[in-house]
PDB file of C-alpha atoms in Angstrom:
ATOM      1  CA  UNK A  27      25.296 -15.014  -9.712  1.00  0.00           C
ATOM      2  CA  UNK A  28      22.186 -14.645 -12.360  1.00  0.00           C
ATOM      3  CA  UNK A  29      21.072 -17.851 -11.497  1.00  0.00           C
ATOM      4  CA  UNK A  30      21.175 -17.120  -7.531  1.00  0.00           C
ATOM      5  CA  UNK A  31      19.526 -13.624  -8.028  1.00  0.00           C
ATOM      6  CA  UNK A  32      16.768 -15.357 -10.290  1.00  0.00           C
ATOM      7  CA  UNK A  33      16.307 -18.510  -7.551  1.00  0.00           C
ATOM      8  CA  UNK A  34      15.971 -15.887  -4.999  1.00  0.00           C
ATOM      9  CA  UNK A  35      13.337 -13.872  -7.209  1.00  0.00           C
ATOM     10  CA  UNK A  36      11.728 -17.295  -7.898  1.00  0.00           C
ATOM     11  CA  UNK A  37      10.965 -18.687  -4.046  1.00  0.00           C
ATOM     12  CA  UNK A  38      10.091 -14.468  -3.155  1.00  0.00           C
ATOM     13  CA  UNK A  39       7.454 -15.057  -5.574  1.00  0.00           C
ATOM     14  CA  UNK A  40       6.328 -18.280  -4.258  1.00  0.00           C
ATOM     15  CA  UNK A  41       6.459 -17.224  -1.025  1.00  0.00           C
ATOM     16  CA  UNK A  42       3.817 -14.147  -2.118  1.00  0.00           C
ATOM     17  CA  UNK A  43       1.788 -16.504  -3.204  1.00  0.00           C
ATOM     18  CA  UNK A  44      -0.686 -17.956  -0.289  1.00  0.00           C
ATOM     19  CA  UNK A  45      -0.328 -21.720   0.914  1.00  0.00           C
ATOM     20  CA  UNK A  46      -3.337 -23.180  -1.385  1.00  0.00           C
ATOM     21  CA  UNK A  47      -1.963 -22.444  -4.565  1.00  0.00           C
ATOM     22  CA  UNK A  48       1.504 -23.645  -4.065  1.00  0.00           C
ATOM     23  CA  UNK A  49      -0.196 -26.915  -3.907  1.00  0.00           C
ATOM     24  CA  UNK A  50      -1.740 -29.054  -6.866  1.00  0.00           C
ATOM     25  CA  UNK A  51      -0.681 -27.950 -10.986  1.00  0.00           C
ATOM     26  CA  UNK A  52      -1.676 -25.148 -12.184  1.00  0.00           C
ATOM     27  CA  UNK A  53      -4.484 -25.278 -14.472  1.00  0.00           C
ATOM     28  CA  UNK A  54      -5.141 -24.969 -18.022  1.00  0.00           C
ATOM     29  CA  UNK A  55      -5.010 -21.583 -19.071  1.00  0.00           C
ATOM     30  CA  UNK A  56      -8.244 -21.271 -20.504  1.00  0.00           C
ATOM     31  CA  UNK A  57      -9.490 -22.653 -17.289  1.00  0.00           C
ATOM     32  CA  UNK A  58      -8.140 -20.428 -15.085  1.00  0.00           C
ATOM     33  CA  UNK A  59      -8.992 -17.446 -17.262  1.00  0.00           C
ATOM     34  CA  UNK A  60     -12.744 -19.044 -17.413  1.00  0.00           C
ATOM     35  CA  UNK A  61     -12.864 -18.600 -13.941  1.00  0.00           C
ATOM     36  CA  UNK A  62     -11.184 -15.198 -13.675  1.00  0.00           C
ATOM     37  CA  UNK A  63     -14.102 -14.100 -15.991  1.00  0.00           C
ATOM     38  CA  UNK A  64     -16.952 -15.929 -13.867  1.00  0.00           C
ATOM     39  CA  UNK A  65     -15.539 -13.760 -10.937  1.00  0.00           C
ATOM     40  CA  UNK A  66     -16.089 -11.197 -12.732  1.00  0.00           C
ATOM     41  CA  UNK A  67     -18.845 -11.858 -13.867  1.00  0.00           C
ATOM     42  CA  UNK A  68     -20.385 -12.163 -10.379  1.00  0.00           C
ATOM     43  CA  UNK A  69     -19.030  -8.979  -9.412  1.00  0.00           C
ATOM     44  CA  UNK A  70     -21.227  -7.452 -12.110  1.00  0.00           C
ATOM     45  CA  UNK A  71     -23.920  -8.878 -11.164  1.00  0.00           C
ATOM     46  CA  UNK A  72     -23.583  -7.607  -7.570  1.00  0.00           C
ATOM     47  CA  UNK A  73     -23.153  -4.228  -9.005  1.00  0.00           C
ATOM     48  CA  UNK A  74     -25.823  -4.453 -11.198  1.00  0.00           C
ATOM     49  CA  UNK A  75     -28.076  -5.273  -8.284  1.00  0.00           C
ATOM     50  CA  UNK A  76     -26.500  -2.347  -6.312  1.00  0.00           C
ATOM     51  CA  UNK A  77     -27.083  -0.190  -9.199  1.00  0.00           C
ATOM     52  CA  UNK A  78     -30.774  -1.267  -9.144  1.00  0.00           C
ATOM     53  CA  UNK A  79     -31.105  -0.411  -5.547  1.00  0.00           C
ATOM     54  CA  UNK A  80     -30.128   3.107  -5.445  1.00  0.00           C
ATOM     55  CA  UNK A  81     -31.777   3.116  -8.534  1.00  0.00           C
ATOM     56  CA  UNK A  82     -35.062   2.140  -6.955  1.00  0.00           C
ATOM     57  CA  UNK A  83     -34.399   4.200  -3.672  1.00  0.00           C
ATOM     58  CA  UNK A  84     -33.890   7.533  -5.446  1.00  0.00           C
ATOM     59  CA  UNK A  85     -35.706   7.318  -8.530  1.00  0.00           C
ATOM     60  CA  UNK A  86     -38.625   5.728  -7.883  1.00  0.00           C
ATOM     61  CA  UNK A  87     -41.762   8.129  -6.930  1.00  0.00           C
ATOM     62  CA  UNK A  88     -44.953   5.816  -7.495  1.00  0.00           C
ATOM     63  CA  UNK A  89     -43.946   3.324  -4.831  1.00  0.00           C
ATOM     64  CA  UNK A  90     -47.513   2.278  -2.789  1.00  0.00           C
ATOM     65  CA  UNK A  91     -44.767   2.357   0.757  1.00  0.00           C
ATOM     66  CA  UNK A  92     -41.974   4.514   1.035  1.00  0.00           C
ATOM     67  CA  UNK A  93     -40.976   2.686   3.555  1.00  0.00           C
ATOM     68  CA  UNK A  94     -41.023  -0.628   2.034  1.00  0.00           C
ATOM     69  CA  UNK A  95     -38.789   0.540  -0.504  1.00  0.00           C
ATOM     70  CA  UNK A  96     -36.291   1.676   1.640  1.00  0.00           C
ATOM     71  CA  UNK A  97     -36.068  -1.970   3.015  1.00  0.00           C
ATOM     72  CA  UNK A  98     -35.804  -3.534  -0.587  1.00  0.00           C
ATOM     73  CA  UNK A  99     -33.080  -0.948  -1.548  1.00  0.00           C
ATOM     74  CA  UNK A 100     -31.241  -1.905   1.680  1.00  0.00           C
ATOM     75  CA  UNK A 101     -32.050  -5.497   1.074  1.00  0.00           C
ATOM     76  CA  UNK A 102     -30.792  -5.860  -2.541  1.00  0.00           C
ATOM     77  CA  UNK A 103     -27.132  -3.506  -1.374  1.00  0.00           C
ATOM     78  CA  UNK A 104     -26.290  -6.010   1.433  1.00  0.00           C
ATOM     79  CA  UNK A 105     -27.049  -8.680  -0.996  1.00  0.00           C
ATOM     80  CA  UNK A 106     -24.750  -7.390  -3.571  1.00  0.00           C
ATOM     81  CA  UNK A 107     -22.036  -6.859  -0.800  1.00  0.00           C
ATOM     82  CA  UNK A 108     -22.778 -10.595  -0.093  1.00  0.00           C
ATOM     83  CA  UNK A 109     -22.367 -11.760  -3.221  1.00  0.00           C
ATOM     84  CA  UNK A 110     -18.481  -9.709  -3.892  1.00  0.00           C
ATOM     85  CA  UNK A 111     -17.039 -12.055  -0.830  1.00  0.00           C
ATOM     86  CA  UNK A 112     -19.228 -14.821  -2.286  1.00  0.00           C
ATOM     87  CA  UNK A 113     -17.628 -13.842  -5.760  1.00  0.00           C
ATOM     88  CA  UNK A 114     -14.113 -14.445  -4.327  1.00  0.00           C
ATOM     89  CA  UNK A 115     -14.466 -17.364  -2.556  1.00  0.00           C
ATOM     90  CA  UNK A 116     -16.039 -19.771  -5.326  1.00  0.00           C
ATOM     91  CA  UNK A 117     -13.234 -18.355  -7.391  1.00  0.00           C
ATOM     92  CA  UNK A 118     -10.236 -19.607  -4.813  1.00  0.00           C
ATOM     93  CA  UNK A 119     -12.692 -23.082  -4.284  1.00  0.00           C
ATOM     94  CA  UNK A 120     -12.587 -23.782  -8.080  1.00  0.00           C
ATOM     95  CA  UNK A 121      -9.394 -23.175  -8.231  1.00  0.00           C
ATOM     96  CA  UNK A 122      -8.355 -25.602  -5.739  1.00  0.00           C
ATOM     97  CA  UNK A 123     -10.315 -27.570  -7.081  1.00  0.00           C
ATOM     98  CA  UNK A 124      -9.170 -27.559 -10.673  1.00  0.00           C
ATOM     99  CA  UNK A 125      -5.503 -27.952  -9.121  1.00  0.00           C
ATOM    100  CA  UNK A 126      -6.582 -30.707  -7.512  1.00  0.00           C
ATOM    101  CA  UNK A 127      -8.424 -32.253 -10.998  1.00  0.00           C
ATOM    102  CA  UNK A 128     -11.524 -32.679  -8.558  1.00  0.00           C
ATOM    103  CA  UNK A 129     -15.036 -32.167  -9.775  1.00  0.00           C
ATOM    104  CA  UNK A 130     -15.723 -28.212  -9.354  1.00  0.00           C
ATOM    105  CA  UNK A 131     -18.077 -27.552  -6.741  1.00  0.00           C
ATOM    106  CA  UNK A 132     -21.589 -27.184  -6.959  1.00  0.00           C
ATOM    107  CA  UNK A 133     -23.348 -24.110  -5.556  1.00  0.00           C
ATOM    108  CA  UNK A 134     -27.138 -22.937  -4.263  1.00  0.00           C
ATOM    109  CA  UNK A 135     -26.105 -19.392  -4.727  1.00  0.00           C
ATOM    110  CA  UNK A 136     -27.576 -19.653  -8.076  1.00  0.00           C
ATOM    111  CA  UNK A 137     -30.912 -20.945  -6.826  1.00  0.00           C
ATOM    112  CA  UNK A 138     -31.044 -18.625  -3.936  1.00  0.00           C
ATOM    113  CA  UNK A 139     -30.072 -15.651  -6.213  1.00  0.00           C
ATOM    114  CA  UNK A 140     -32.908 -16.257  -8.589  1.00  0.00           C
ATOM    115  CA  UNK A 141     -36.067 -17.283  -5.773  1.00  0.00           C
ATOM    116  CA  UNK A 142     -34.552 -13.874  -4.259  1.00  0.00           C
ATOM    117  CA  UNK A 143     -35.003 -12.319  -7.165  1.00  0.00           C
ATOM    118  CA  UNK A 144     -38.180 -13.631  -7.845  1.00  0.00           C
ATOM    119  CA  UNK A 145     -39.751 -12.806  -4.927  1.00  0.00           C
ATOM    120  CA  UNK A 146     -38.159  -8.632  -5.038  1.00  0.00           C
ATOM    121  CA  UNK A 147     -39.548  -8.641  -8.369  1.00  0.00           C
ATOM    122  CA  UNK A 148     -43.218  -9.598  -7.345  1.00  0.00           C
ATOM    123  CA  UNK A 149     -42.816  -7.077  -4.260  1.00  0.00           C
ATOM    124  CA  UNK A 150     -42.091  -4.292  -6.166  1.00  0.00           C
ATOM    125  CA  UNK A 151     -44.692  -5.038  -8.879  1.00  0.00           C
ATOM    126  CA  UNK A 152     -47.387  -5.195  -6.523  1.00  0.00           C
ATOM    127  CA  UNK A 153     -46.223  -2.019  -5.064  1.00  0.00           C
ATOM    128  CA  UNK A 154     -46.307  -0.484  -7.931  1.00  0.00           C
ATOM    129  CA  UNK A 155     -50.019  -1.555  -8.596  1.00  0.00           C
ATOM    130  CA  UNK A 156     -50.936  -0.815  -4.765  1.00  0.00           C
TER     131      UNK A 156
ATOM    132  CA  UNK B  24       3.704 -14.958 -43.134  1.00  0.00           C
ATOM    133  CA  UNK B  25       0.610 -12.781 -43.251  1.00  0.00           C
ATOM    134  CA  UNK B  26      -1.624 -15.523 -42.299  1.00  0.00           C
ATOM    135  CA  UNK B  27      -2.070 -14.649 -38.222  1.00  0.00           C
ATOM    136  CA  UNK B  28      -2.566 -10.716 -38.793  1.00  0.00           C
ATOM    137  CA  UNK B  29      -2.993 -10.647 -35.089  1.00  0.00           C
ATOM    138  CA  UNK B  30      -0.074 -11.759 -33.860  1.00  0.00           C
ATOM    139  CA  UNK B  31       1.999  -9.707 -31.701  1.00  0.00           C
ATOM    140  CA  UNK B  32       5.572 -11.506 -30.624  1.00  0.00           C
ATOM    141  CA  UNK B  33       4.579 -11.256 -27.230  1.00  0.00           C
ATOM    142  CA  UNK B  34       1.140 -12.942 -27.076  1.00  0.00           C
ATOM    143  CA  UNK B  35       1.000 -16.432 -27.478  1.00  0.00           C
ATOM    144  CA  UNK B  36      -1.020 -18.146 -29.976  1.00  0.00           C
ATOM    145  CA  UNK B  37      -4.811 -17.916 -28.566  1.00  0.00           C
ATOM    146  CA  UNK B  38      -7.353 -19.584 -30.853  1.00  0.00           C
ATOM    147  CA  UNK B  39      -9.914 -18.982 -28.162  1.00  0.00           C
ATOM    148  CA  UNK B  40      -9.197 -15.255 -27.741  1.00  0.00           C
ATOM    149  CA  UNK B  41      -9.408 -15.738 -23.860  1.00  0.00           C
ATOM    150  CA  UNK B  42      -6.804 -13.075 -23.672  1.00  0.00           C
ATOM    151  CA  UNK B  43      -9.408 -10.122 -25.474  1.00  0.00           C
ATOM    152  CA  UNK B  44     -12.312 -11.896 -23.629  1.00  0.00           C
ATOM    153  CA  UNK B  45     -10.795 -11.986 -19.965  1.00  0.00           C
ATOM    154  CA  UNK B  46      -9.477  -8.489 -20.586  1.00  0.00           C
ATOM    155  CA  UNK B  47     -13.064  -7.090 -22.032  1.00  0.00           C
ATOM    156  CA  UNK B  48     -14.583  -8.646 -18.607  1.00  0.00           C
ATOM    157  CA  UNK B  49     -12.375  -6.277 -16.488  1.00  0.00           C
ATOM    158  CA  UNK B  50     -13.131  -3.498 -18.377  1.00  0.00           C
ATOM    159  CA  UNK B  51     -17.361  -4.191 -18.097  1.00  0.00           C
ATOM    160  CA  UNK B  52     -16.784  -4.746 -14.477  1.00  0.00           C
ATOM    161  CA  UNK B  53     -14.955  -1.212 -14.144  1.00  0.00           C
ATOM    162  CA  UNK B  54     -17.340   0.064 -15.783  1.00  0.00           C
ATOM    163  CA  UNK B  55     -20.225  -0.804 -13.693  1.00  0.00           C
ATOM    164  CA  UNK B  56     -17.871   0.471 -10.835  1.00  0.00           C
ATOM    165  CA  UNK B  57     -18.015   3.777 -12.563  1.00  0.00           C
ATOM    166  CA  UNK B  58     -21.727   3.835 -13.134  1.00  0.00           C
ATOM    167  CA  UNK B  59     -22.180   2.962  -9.074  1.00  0.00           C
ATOM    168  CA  UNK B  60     -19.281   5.750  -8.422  1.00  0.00           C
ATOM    169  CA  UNK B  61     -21.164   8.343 -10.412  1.00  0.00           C
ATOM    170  CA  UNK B  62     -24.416   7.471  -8.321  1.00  0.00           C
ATOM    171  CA  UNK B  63     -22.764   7.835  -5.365  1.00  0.00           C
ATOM    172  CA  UNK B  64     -20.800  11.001  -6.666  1.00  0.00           C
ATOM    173  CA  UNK B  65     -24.753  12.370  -7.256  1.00  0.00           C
ATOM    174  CA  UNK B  66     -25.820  11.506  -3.647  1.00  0.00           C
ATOM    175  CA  UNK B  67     -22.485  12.927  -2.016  1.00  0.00           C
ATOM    176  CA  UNK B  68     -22.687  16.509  -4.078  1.00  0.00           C
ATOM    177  CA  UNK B  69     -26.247  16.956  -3.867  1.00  0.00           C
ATOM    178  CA  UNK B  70     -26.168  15.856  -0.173  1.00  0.00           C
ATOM    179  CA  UNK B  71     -22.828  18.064   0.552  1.00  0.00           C
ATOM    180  CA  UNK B  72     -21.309  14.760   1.983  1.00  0.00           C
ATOM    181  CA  UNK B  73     -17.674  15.050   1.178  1.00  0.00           C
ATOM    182  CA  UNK B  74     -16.491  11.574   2.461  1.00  0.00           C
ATOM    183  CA  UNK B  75     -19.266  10.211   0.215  1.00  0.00           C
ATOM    184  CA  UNK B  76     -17.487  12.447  -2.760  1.00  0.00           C
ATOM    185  CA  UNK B  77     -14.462  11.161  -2.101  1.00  0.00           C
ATOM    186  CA  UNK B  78     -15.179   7.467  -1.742  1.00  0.00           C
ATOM    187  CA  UNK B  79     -16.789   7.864  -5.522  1.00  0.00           C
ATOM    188  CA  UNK B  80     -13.507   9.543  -6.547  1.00  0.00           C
ATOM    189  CA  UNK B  81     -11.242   7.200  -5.147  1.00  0.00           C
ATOM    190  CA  UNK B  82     -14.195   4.420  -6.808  1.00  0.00           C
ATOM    191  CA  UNK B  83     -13.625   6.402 -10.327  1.00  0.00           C
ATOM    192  CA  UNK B  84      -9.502   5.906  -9.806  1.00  0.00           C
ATOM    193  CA  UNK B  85     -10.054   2.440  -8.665  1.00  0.00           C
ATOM    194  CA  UNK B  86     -12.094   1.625 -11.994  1.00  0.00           C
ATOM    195  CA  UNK B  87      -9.255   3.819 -14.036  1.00  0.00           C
ATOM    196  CA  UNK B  88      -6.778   1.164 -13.041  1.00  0.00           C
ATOM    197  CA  UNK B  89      -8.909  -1.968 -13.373  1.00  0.00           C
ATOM    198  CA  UNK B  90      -8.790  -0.611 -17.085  1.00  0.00           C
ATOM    199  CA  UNK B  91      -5.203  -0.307 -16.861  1.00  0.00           C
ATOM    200  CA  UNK B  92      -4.922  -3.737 -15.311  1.00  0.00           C
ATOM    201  CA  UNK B  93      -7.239  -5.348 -17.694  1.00  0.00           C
ATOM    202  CA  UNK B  94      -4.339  -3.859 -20.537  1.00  0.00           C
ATOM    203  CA  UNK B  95      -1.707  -4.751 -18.870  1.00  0.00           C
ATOM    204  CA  UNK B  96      -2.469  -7.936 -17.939  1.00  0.00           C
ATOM    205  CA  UNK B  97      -3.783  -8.814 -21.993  1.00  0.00           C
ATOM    206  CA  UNK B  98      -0.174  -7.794 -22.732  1.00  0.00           C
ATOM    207  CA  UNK B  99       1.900  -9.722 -20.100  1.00  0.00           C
ATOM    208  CA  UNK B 100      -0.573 -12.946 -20.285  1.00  0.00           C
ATOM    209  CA  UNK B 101       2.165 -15.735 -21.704  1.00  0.00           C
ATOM    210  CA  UNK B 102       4.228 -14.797 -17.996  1.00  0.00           C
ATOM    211  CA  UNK B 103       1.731 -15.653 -15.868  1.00  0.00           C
ATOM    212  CA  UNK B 104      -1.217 -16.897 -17.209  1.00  0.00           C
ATOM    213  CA  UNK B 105      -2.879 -17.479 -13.768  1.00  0.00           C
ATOM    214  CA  UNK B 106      -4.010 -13.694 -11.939  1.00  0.00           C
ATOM    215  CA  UNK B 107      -2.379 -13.240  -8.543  1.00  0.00           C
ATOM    216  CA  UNK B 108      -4.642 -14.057  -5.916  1.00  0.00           C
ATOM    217  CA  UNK B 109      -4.572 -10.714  -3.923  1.00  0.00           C
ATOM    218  CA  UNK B 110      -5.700  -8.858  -7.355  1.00  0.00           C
ATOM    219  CA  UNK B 111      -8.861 -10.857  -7.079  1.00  0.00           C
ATOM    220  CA  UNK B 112      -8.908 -10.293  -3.247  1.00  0.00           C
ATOM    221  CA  UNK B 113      -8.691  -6.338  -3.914  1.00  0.00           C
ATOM    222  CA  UNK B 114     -10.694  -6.332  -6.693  1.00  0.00           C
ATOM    223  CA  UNK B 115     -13.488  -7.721  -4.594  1.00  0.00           C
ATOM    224  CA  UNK B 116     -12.618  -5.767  -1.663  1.00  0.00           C
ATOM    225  CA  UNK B 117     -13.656  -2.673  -4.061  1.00  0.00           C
ATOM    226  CA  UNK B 118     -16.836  -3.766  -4.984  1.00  0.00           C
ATOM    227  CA  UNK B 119     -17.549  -4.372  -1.303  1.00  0.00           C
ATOM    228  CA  UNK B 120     -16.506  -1.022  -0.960  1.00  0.00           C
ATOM    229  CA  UNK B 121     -18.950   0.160  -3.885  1.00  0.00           C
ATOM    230  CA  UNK B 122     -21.958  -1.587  -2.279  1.00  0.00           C
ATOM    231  CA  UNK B 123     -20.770   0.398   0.935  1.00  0.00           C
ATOM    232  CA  UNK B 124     -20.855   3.553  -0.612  1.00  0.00           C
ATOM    233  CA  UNK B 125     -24.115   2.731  -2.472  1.00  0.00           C
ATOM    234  CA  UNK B 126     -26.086   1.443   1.271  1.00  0.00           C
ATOM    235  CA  UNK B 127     -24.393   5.157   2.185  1.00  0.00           C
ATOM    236  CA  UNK B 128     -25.590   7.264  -0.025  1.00  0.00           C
ATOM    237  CA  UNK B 129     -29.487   5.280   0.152  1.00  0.00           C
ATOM    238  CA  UNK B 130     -28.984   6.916   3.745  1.00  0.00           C
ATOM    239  CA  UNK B 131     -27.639   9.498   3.489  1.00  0.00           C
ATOM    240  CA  UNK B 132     -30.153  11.184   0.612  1.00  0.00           C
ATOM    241  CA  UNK B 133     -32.978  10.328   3.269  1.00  0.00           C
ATOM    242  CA  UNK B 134     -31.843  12.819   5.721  1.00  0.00           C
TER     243      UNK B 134
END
């Protein structure tokens, strides 16, 4: 009777869980809570960005182009939206990956992130100097 | 006996603390939910938008029980070691949701 009730409970809660990670072994723990935390980690970084940008939009006075810093604001909040649904789908592609023991995949998030960066920084320094 | 002062009977031994350190990341990322909620709670009374209010109040909750995940989960970790899959699925449908409220509220302060 226990055992039928806790079978049942057992395949309810594999059949919660979706298709790709009913497939492979499940990781190390450390390695699956490593890349909990680098979700997370992205998420704060998104929201750090969005921060920024209605940070920038309602804050900042000495801009050369109002208008210009409407765009960046607008910019830098779709980027953060971006990067939450960027966030969650590295997170389910190294996990497949780790339950697969492949080699994690690579990513030019990072680079574009930081070029983008880059170049808002230099726009909004020279329109503060403007 | 007195050795692991730490040790609680239902934690399992973790060297690494990846327990406090996973949990500690929840809690940073709820509370960079709350500053964006409390920016968007500025822009929604000072604008007298009340959906705007009320998506940084429901923002505020949603942050109150990422905390209350982030404890729960630190204290149920030897179960399941491995977070379910819609958590991170919801949890980054809310910060899509911030980053709505935040493009919002940039628009909504202009008129």
């Amino acid at each position: 009777m226990i055992a039928s009730l806790k079978s049942r409970a057992a395949s309810r809660k594999a059949t919660r869980k979706p298709h790709w990670r009913q497939l492979g072994t499940e990781p190390d723990y450390r390695f699956s809570l490593a890349n909990e935390r680098t979700f997370l980690a992205w998420i704060r970084t998104a929201l750090s960005i969005l921060a920024g940008s209605v940070f920038l939009d309602q804050f900042s006075t000495k801009l050369a182009s109002q208008h210009a810093g409407l765009l960046i604001s607008v910019a830098l909040g779709f980027l953060a939206a971006a990067l939450c649904g960027i966030a969650y789908r590295r997170w389910r592609s190294n996990e497949i990956a780790m339950r697969h023991a492949r080699e994690l995949p690579g990513t030019i998030i990072i680079s574009v992130l930081a070029g983008f960066m880059l170049v808002i920084s230099a726009v909004i320094t020279i329109l503060l100097a403007l | 006996m007195s050795a692991n002062l730490n040790f609680k009977p239902g934690l399992a031994r973790d060297p690494g603390l990846q327990g406090e350190r996973t949990s500690l990341a929840w809690k940073r990322t709820a509370l960079l939910v709350v500053v964006n909620a409390l920016l968007t709670l500025r822009t929604g009374l000072s604008s007298n938008a009340t959906a705007l209010t009320i998506l940084a109040v429901v923002l505020l909750c949603s942050a109150g029980i990422a905390v209350s995940f982030s404890a729960w989960r630190r204290q149920h970790l030897r179960s399941s070691y491995s977070v379910s899959a819609r958590v991170m699925l919801v949890t980054s449908m809310v910060a899509v949701g911030t980053c709505g409220a935040g493009i919002a509220s940039i628009f909504i302060s202009r008129i």
